[in-house]
PDB file of C-alpha atoms in Angstrom:
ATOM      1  CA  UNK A   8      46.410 -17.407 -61.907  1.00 52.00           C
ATOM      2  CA  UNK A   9      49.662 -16.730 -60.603  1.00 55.00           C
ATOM      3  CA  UNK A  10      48.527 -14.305 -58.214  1.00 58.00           C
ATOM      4  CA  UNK A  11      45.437 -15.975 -57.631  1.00 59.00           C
ATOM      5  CA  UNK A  12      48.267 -19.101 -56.514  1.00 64.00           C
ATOM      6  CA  UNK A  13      50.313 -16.500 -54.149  1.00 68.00           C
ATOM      7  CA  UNK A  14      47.442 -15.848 -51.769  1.00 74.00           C
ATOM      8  CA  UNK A  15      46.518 -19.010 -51.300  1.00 74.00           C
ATOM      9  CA  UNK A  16      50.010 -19.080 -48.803  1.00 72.00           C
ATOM     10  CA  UNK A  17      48.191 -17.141 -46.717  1.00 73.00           C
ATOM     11  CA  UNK A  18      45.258 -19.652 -46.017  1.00 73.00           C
ATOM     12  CA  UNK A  19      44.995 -20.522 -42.551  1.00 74.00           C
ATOM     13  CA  UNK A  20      42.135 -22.562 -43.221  1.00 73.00           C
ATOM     14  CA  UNK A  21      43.561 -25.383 -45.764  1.00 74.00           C
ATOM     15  CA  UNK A  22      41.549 -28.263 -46.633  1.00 76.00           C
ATOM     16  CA  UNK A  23      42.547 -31.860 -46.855  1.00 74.00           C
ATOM     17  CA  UNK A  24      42.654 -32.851 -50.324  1.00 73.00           C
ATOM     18  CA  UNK A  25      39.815 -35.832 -51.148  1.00 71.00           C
ATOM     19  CA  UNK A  26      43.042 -38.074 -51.742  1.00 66.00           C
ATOM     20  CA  UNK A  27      42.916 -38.606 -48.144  1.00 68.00           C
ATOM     21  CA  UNK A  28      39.656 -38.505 -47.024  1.00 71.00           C
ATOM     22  CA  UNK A  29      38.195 -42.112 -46.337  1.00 74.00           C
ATOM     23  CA  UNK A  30      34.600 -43.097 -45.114  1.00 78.00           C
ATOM     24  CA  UNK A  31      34.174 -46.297 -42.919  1.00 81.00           C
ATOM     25  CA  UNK A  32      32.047 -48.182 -40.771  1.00 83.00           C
ATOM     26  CA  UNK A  33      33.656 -46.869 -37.243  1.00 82.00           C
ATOM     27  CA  UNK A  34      33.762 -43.369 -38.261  1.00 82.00           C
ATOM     28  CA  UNK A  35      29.682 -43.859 -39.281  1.00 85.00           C
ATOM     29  CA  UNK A  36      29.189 -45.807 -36.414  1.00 88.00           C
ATOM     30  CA  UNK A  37      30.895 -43.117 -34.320  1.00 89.00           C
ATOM     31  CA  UNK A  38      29.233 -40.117 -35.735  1.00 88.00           C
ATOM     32  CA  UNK A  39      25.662 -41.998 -35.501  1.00 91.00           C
ATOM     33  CA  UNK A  40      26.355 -42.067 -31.497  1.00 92.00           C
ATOM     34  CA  UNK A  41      27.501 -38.665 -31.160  1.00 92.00           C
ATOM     35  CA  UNK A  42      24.250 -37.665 -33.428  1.00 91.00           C
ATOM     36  CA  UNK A  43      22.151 -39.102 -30.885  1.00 94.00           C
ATOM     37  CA  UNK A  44      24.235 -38.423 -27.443  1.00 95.00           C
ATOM     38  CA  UNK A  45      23.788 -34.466 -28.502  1.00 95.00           C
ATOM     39  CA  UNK A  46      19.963 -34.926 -29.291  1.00 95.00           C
ATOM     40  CA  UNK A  47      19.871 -36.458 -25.943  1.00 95.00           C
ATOM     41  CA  UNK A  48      21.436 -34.260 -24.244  1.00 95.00           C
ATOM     42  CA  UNK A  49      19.452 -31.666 -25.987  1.00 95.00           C
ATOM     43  CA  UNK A  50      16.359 -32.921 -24.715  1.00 94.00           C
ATOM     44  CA  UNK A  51      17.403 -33.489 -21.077  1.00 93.00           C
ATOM     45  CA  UNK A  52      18.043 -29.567 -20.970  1.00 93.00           C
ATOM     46  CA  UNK A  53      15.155 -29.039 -22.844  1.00 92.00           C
ATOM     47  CA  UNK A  54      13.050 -30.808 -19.873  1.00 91.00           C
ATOM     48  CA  UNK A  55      15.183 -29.504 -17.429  1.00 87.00           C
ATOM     49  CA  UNK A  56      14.390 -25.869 -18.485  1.00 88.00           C
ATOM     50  CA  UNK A  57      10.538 -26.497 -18.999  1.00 88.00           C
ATOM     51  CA  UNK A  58       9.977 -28.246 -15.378  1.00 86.00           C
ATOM     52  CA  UNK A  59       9.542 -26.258 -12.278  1.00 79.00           C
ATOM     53  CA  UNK A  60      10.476 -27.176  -8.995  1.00 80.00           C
ATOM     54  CA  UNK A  61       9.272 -25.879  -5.198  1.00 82.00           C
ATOM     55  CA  UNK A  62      11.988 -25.451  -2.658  1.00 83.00           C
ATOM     56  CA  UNK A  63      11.188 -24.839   0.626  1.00 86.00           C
ATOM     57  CA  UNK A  64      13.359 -23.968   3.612  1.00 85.00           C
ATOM     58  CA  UNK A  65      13.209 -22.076   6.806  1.00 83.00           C
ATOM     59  CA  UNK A  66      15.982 -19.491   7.476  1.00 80.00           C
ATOM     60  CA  UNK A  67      16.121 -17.822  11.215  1.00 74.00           C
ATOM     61  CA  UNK A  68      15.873 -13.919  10.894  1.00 69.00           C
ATOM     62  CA  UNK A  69      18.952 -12.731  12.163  1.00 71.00           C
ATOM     63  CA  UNK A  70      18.306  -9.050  11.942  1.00 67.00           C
ATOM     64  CA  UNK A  71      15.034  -8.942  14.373  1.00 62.00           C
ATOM     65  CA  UNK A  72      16.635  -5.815  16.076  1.00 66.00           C
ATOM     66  CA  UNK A  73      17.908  -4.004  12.701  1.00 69.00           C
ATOM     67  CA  UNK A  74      15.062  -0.848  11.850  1.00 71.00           C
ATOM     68  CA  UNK A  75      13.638   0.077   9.445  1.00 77.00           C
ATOM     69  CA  UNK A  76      13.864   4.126   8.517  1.00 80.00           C
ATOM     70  CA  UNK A  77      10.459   5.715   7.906  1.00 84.00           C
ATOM     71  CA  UNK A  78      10.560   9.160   6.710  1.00 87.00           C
ATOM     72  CA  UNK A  79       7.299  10.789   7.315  1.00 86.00           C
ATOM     73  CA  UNK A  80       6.175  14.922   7.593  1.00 87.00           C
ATOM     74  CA  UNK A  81       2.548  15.335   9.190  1.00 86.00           C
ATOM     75  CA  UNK A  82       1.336  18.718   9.636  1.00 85.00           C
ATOM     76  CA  UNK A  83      -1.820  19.033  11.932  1.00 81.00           C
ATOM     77  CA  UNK A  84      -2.582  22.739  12.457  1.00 76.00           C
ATOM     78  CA  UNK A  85      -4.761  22.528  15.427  1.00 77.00           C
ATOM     79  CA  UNK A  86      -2.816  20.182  17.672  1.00 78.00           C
ATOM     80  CA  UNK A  87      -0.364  20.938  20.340  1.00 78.00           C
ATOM     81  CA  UNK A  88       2.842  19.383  20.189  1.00 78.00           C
ATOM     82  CA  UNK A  89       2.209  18.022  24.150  1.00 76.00           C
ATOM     83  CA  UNK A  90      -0.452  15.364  22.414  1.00 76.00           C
ATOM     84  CA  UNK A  91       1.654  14.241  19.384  1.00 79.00           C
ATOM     85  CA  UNK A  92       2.934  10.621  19.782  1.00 78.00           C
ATOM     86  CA  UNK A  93       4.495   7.946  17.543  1.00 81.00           C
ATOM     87  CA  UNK A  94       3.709   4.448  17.780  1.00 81.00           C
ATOM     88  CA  UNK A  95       5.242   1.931  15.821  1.00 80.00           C
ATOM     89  CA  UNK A  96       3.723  -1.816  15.256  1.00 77.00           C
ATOM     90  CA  UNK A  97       4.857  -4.498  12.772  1.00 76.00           C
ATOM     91  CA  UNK A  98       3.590  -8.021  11.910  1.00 74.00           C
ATOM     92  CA  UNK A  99       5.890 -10.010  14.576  1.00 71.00           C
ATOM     93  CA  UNK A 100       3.381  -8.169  17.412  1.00 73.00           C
ATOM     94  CA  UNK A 101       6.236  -5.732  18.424  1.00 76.00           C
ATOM     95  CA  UNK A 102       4.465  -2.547  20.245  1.00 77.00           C
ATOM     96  CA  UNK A 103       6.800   0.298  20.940  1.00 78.00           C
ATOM     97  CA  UNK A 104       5.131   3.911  22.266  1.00 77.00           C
ATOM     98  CA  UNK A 105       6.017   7.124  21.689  1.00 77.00           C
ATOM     99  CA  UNK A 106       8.936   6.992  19.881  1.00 77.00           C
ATOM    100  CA  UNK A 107      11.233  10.211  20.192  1.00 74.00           C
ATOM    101  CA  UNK A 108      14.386   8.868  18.558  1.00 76.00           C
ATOM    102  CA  UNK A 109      15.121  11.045  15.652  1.00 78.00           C
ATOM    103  CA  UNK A 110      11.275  12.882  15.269  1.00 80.00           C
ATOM    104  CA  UNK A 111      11.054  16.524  15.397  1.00 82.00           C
ATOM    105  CA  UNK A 112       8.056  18.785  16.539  1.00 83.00           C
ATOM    106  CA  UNK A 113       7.991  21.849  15.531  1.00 83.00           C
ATOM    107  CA  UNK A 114       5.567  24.809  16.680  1.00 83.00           C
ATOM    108  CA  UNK A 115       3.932  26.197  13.726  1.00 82.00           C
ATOM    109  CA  UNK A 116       1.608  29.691  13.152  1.00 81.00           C
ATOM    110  CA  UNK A 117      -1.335  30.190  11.522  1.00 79.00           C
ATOM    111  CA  UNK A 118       0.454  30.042   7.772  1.00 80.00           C
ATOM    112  CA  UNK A 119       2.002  26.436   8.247  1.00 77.00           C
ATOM    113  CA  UNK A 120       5.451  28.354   9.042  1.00 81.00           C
ATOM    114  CA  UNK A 121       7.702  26.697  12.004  1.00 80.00           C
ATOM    115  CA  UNK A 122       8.033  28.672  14.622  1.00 79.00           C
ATOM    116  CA  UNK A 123       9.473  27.241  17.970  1.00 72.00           C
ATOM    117  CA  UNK A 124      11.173  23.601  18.095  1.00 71.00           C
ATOM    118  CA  UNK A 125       9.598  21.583  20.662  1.00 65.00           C
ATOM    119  CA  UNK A 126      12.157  18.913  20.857  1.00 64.00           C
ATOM    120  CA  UNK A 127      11.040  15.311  22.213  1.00 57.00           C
ATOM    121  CA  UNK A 128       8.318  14.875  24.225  1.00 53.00           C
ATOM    122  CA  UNK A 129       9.787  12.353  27.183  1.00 52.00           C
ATOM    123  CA  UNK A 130       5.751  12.400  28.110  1.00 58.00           C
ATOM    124  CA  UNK A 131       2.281  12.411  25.959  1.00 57.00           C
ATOM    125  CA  UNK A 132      -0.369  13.820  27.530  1.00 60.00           C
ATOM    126  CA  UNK A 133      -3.884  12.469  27.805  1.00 60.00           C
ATOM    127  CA  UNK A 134      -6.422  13.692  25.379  1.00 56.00           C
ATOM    128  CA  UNK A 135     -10.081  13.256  27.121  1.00 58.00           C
ATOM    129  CA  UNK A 136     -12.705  12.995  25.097  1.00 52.00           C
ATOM    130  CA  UNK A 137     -15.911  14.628  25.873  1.00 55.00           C
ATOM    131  CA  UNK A 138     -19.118  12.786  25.143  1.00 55.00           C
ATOM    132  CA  UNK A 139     -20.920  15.914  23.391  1.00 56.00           C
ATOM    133  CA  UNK A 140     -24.337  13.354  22.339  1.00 58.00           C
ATOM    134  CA  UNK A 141     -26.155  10.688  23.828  1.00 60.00           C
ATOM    135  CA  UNK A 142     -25.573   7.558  22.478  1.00 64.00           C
ATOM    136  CA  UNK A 143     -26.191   6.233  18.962  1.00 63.00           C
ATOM    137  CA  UNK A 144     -28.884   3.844  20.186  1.00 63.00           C
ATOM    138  CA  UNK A 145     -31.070   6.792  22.124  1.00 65.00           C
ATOM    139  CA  UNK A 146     -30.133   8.993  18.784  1.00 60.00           C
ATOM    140  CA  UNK A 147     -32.123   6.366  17.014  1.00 62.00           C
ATOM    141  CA  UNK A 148     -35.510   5.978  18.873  1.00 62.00           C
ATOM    142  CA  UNK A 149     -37.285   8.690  17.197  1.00 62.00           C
ATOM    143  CA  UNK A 150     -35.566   7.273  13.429  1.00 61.00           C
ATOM    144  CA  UNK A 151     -32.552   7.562  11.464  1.00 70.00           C
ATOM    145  CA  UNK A 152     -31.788  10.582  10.108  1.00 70.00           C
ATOM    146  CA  UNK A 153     -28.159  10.130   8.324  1.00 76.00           C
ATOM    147  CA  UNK A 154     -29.819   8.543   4.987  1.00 76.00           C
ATOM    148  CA  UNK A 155     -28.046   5.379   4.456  1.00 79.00           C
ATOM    149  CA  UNK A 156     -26.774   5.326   1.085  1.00 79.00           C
ATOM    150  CA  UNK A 157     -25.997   1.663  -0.684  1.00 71.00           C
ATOM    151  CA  UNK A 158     -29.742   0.592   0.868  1.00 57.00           C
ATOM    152  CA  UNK A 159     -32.263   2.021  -1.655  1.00 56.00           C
ATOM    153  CA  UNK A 160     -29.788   2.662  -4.382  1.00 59.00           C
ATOM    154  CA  UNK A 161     -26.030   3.922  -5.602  1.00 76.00           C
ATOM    155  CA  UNK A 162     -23.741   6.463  -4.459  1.00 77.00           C
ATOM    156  CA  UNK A 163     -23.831   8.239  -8.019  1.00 79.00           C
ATOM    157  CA  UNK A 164     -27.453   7.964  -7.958  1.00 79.00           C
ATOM    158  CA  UNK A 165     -27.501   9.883  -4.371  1.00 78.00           C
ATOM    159  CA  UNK A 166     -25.068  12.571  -5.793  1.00 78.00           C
ATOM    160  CA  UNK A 167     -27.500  13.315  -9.050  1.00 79.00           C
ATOM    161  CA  UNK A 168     -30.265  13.290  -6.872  1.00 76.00           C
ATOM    162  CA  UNK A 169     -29.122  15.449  -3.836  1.00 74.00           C
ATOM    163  CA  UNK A 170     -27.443  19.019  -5.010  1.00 77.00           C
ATOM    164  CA  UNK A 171     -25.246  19.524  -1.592  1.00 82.00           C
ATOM    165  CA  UNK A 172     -24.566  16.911   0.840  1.00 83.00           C
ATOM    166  CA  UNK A 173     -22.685  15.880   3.630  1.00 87.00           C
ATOM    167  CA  UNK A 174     -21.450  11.990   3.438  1.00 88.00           C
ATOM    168  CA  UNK A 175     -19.723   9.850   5.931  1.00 88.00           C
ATOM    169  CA  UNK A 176     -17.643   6.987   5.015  1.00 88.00           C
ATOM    170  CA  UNK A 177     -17.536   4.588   7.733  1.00 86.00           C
ATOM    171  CA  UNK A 178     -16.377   1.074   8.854  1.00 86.00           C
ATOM    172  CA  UNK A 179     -18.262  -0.347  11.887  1.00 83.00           C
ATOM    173  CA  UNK A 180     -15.271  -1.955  13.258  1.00 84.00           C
ATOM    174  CA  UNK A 181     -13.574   1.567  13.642  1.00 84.00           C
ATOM    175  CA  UNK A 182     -13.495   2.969  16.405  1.00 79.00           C
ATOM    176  CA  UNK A 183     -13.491   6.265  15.396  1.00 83.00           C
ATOM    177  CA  UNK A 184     -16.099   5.740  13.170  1.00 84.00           C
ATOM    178  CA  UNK A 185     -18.184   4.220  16.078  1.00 83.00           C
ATOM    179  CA  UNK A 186     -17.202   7.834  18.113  1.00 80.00           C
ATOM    180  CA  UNK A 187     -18.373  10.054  15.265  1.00 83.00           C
ATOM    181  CA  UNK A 188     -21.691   8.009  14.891  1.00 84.00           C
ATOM    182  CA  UNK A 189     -23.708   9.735  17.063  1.00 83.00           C
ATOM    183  CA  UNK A 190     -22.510  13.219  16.372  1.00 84.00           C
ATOM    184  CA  UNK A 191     -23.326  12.537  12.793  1.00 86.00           C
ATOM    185  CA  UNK A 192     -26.440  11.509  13.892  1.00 84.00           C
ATOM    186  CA  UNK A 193     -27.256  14.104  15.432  1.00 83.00           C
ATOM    187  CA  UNK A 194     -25.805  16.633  13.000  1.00 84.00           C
ATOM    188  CA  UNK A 195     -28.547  14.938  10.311  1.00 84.00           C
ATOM    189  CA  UNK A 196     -31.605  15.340  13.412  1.00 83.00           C
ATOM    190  CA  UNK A 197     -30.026  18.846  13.811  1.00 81.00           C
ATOM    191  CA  UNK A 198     -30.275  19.715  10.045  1.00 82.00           C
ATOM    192  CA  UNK A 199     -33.538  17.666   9.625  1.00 81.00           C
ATOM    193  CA  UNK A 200     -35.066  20.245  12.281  1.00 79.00           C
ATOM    194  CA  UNK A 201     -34.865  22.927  10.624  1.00 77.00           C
ATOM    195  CA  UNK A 202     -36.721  22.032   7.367  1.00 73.00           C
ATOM    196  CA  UNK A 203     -39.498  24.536   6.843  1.00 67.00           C
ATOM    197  CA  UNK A 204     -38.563  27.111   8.638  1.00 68.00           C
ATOM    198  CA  UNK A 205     -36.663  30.543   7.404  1.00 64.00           C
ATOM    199  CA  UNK A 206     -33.209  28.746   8.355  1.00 57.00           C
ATOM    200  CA  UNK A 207     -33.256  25.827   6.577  1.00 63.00           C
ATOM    201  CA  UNK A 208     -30.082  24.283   4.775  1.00 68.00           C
ATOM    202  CA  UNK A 209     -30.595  22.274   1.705  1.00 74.00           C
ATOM    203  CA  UNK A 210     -27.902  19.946   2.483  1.00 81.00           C
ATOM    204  CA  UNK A 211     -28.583  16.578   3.560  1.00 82.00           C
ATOM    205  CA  UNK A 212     -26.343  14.503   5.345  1.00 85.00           C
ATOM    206  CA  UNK A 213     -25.919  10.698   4.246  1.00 85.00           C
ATOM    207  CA  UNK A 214     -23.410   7.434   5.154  1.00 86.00           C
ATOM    208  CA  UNK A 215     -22.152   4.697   3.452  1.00 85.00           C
ATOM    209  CA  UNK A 216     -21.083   1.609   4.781  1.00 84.00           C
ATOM    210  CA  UNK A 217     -17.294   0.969   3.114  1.00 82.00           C
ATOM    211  CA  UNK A 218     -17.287  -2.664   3.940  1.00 77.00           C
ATOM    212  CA  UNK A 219     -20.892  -3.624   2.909  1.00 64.00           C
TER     213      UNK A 219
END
């Protein structure tokens, strides 16, 4: 007990002997309010973490003229340099051409391998396109002959059904799409042609309408 007595000096937590301890009707009356302040104040916080709010403000852009760095490597083995251009768009309706700030053009051989640095083109030259086929509407008066797949039944269906084939994805908005039309038209007259004779291809040529 003795020793039991000598560590209780080093207590830093002593408690008031019940000698002194006295209940009343201010101290209840007291600790009823602060009871019910914090439960208040619990469920203020409560509500104020459940409920969601929408703030809405405009901010002017500041940076309009700050860009944007685009890394980008395009390899295209059977173009000259000459008719390589970069143009750059962007939601505000900002149009800039040819762009020659920091893009290389490099000269390339058969392999892929650079060969000569062409530097920045100051001008792009005009690419003409020849009109190889008659249009898509004369193509048409003796029948389509790129089968239209999506019409008379599904893609996976054409595939199990056709061993080799040649299919064009297309978008009638595009313009390039609307270009290659009647040379794919043409191609499937071309191939068509030749059925029953000693050159015939068993390949047929089909297109399907992305946007449909």
């Amino acid at each position: 007990m003795a020793r039991g007595s000598g560590l209780k000096v080093l207590d830093f937590y002593r408690k008031i002997p019940e000698d002194f301890q006295k209940q009343t009707a201010v101290g209840a009356s007291l600790s009823i309010c602060a009871g019910l302040f914090m439960l208040i104040l619990f469920f203020v916080e409560l509500w104020a973490f459940l409920a969601t709010t929408t703030d809405t403000s405009v901010i002017l852009d500041t940076n309009s003229d700050t860009q944007l760095r685009i890394n980008f490597n395009i390899t295209m083995m059977d173009l000259a340099c000459d008719f390589v251009s970069v143009d750059v768009y962007d939601v505000l309706g900002t149009n800039t051409q040819n762009m020659t700030k920091n893009i290389e053009k490099w000269q390339l051989d058969e392999n892929g391998v650079k060969r000569i640095f062409q530097g920045r083109n100051k001008e792009v030259k005009e690419i003409s396109h020849d009109e190889h086929h008659p249009d898509i509407e004369t193509l048409h008066k003796n029948g389509v002959h790129a089968i239209a797949i999506g019409e008379d039944g599904s893609f996976e269906d054409f595939l199990e059904s056709h061993k080799f084939s040649f299919v064009n994805f297309y978008a009638p908005w595009c313009i390039w799409c609307q270009r290659l039309e009647p040379t794919w038209e043409a191609f499937a007259e071309r191939l068509e042609s030749l059925e029953g004779t000693d050159q015939e291809l068993q390949v047929d040529v089909a297109k399907v309408h992305c946007v449909a």
